[in-house]
Short mmCIF file of C-alpha atoms in Angstrom, two decimals:
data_model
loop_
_atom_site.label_atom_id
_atom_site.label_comp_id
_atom_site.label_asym_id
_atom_site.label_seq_id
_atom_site.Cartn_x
_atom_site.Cartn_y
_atom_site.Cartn_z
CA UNK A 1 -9.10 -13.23 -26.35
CA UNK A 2 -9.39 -10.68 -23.92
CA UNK A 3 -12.28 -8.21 -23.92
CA UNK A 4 -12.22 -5.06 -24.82
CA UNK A 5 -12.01 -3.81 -20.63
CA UNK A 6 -9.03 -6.69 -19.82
CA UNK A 7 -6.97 -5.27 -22.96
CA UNK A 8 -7.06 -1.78 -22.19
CA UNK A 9 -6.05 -1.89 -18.90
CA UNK A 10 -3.45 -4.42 -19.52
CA UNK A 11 -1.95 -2.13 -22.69
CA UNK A 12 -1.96 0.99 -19.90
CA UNK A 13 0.34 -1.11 -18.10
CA UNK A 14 2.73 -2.71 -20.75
CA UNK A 15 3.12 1.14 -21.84
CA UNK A 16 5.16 1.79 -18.54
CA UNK A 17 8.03 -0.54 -19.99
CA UNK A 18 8.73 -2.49 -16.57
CA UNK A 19 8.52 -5.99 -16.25
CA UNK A 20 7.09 -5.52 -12.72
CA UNK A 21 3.86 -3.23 -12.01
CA UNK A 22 2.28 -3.16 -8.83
CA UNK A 23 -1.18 -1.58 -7.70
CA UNK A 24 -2.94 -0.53 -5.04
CA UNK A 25 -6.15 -0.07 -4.26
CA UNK A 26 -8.91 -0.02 -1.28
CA UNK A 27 -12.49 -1.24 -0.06
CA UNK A 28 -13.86 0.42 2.21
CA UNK A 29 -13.17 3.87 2.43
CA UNK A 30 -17.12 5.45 2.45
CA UNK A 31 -18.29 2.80 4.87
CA UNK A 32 -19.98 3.57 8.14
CA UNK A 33 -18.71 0.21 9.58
CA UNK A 34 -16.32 -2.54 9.62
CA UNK A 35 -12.57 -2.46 8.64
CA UNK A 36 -11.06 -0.60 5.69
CA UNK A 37 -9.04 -3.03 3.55
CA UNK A 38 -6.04 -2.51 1.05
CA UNK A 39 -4.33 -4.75 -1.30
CA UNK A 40 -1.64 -4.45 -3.47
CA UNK A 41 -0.73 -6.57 -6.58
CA UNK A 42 2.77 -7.20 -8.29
CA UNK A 43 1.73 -8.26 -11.82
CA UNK A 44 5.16 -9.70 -13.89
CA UNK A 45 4.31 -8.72 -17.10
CA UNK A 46 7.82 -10.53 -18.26
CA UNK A 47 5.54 -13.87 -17.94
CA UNK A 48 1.78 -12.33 -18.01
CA UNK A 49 0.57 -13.66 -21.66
CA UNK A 50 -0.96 -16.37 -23.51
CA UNK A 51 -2.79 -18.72 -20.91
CA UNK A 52 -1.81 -17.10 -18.21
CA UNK A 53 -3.01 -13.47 -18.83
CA UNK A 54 -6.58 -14.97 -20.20
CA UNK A 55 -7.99 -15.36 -16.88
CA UNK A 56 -8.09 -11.86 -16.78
CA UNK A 57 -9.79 -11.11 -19.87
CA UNK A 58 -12.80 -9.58 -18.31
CA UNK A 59 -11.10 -7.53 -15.44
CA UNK A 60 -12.22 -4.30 -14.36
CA UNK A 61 -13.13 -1.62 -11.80
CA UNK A 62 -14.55 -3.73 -8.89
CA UNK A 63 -17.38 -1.21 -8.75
CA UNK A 64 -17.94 -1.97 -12.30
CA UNK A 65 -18.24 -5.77 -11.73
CA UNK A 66 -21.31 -8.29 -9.89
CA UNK A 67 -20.41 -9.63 -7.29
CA UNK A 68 -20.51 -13.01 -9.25
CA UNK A 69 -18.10 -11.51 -11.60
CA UNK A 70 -15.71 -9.87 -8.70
CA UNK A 71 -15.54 -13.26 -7.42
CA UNK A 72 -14.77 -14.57 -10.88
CA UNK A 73 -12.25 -11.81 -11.03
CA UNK A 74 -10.41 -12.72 -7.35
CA UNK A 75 -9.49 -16.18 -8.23
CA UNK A 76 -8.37 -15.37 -11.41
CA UNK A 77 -5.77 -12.53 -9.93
CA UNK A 78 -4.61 -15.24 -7.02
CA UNK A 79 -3.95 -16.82 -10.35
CA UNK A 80 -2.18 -14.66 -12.36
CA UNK A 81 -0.28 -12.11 -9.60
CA UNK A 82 3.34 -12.72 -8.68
CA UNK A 83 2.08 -11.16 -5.57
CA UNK A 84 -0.66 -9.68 -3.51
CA UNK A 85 -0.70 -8.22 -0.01
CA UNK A 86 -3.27 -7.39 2.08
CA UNK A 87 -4.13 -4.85 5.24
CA UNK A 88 -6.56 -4.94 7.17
CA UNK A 89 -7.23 -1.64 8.79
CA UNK A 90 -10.18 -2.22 11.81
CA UNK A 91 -13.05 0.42 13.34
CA UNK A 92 -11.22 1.42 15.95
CA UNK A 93 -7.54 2.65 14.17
CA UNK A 94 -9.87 4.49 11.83
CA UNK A 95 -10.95 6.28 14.76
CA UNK A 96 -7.94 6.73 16.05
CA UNK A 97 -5.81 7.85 13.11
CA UNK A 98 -8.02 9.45 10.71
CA UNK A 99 -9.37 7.32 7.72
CA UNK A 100 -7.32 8.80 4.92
CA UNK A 101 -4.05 8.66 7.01
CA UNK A 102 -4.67 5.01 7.63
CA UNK A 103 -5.41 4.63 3.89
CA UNK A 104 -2.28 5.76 2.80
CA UNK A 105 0.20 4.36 5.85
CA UNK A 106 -1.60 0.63 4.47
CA UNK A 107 -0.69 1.45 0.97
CA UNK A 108 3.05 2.71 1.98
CA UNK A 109 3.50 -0.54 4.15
CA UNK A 110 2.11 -2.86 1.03
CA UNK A 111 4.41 -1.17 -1.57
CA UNK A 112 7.32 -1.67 0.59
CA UNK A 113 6.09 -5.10 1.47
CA UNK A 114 6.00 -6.16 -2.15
CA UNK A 115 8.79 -8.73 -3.63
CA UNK A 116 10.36 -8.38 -5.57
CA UNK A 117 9.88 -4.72 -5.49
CA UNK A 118 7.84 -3.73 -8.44
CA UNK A 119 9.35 -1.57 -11.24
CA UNK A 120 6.51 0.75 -11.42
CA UNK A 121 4.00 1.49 -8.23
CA UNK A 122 0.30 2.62 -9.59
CA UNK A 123 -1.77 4.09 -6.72
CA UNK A 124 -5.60 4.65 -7.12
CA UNK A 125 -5.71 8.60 -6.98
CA UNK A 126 -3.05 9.56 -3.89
CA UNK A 127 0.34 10.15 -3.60
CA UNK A 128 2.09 8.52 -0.55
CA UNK A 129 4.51 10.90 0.54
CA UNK A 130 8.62 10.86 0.70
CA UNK A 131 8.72 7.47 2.06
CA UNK A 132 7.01 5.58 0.14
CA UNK A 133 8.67 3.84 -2.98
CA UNK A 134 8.83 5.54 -5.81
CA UNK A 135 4.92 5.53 -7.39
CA UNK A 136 2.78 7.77 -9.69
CA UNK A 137 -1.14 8.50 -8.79
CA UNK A 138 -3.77 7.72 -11.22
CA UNK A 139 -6.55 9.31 -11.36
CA UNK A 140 -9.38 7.01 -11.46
CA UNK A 141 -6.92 4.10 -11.64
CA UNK A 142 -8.98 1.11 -11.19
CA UNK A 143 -10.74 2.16 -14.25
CA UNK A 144 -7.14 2.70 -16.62
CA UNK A 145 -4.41 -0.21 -15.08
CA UNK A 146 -4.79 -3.64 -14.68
CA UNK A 147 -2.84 -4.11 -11.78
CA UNK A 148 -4.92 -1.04 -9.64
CA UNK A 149 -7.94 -3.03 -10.72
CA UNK A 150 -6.54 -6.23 -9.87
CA UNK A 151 -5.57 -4.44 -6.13
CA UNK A 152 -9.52 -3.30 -5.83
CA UNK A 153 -10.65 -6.53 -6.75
CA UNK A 154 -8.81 -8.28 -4.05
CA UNK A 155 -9.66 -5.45 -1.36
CA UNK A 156 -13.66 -5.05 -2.36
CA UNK A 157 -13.93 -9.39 -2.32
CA UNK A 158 -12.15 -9.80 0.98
CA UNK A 159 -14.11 -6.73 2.70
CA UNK A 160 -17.38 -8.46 1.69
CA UNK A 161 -16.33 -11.78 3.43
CA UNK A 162 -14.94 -9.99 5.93
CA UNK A 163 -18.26 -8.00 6.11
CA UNK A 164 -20.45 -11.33 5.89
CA UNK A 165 -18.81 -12.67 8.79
CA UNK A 166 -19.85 -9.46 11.12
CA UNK A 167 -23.42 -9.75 9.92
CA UNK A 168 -23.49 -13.51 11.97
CA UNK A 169 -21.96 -11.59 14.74
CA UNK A 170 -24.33 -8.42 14.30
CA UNK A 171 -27.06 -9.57 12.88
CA UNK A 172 -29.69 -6.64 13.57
CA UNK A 173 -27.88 -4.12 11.05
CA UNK A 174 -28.28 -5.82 7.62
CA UNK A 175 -24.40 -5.75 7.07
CA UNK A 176 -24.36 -8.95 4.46
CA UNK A 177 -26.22 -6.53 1.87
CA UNK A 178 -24.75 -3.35 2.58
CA UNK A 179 -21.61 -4.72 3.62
CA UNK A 180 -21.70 -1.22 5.97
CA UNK A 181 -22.55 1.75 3.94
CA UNK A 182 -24.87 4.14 4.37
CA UNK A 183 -28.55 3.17 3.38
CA UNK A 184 -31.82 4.14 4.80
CA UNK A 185 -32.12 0.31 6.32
CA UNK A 186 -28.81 0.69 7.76
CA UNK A 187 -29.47 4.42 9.19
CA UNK A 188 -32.82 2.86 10.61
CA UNK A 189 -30.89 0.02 12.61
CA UNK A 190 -28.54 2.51 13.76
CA UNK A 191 -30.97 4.87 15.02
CA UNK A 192 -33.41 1.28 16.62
CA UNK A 193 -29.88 -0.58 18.07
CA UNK A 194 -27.76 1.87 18.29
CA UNK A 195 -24.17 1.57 16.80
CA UNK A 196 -22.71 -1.67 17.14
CA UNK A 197 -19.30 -2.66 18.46
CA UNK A 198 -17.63 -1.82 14.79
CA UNK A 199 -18.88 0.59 13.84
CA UNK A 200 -16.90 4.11 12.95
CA UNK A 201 -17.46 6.43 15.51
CA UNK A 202 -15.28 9.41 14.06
CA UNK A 203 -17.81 9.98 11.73
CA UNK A 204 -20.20 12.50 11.82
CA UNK A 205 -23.33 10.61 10.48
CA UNK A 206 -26.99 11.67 10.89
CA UNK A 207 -28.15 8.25 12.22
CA UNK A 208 -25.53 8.59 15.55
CA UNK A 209 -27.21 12.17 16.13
CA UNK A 210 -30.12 10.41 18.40
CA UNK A 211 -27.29 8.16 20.38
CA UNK A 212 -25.04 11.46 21.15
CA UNK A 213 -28.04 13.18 22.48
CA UNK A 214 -28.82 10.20 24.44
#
């Protein structure tokens, strides 16, 4: 039996009338370092029931879920999904291209990528533009369809592996508990080190004030 979370966002969903939803979704998007990732997930809700939707009983918002329970979550959408795509979008094109602009190119690519092509595209708050597939923005969509929360699922668990990994590499900025946002510790290292080879430059953050004076 699904919880009470797993069947709402599932019944937003089934509401649409398509067989095949997909989401999308990113991690990353407030972080002073490392890559912004975004997934999307086809969900086929012709064959999404019984045993095979269970799994995802106690899906959510990844914000809303431990990390025990987003990890949970992951394997249980590699699972279920008919299929999920992921881009990785490093420091430097961030930089280069603007953050949102990257955001939304990743989520156009993904929804294009997709097969076969959903029925309905969610997106998590933005529209994509003219070419994009067709889609509708939700407004706090992680939190209303399952296959949005499946997408931030997928992106928040593979940015905090991908995160874990740069903390071996960069040890001195605490990045395997922050994963790279802003927190004093993190300002602090910043401000000590200096910023390290991935972090964001294009933003304007207080802790990079002392290193462009320098």
């Amino acid at each position: 039996m699904a919880s009470r979370t797993g069947q709402k966002l599932l019944k937003f969903d089934r509401q649409l009338g398509a067989r095949l939803v997909a989401g999308t979704d990113e991690a990353g998007r407030g972080s002073l370092a490392g890559p912004l990732v975004v997934a999307g997930v086809l969900l086929d809700y012709g064959c999404l029931r019984d045993h095979k939707v269970r799994p995802l009983a106690f899906l959510n918002d990844s914000k809303q879920c431990s990390p025990e329970r987003r990890e949970e979550l992951f394997h249980a959408v590699l699972g279920c999904a008919e299929q999920i795509v992921v881009r990785v979008i490093p420091h430097g094109a961030i930089d280069r291209n603007g953050l949102h602009k990257s955001n939304l190119a990743a989520m156009r690519e993904i929804l294009h990528a997709l097969s076969p092509p959903a029925e309905a595209c969610l997106v998590d708050g933005f529209r994509l533009g003219p070419t994009a597939p067709p889609h509708k923005a939700v407004v706090d969509g992680d939190e209303k369809s399952a296959a949005i929360a499946a997408a931030s699922i997928v992106a928040k668990v593979t940015r905090d592996r991908l995160m874990r990994r740069l903390d071996a590499l960069y040890p001195a900025y605490g990045f395997a508990q922050h994963v790279g946002y802003i927190t004093p510790g993190h300002s602090a290292a910043v401000r000590r080190t200096g910023p390290s080879a991935v972090h964001r430059l294009s933003f304007a953050a207080r802790c990079y004030e002392g290193e462009a004076a320098a």
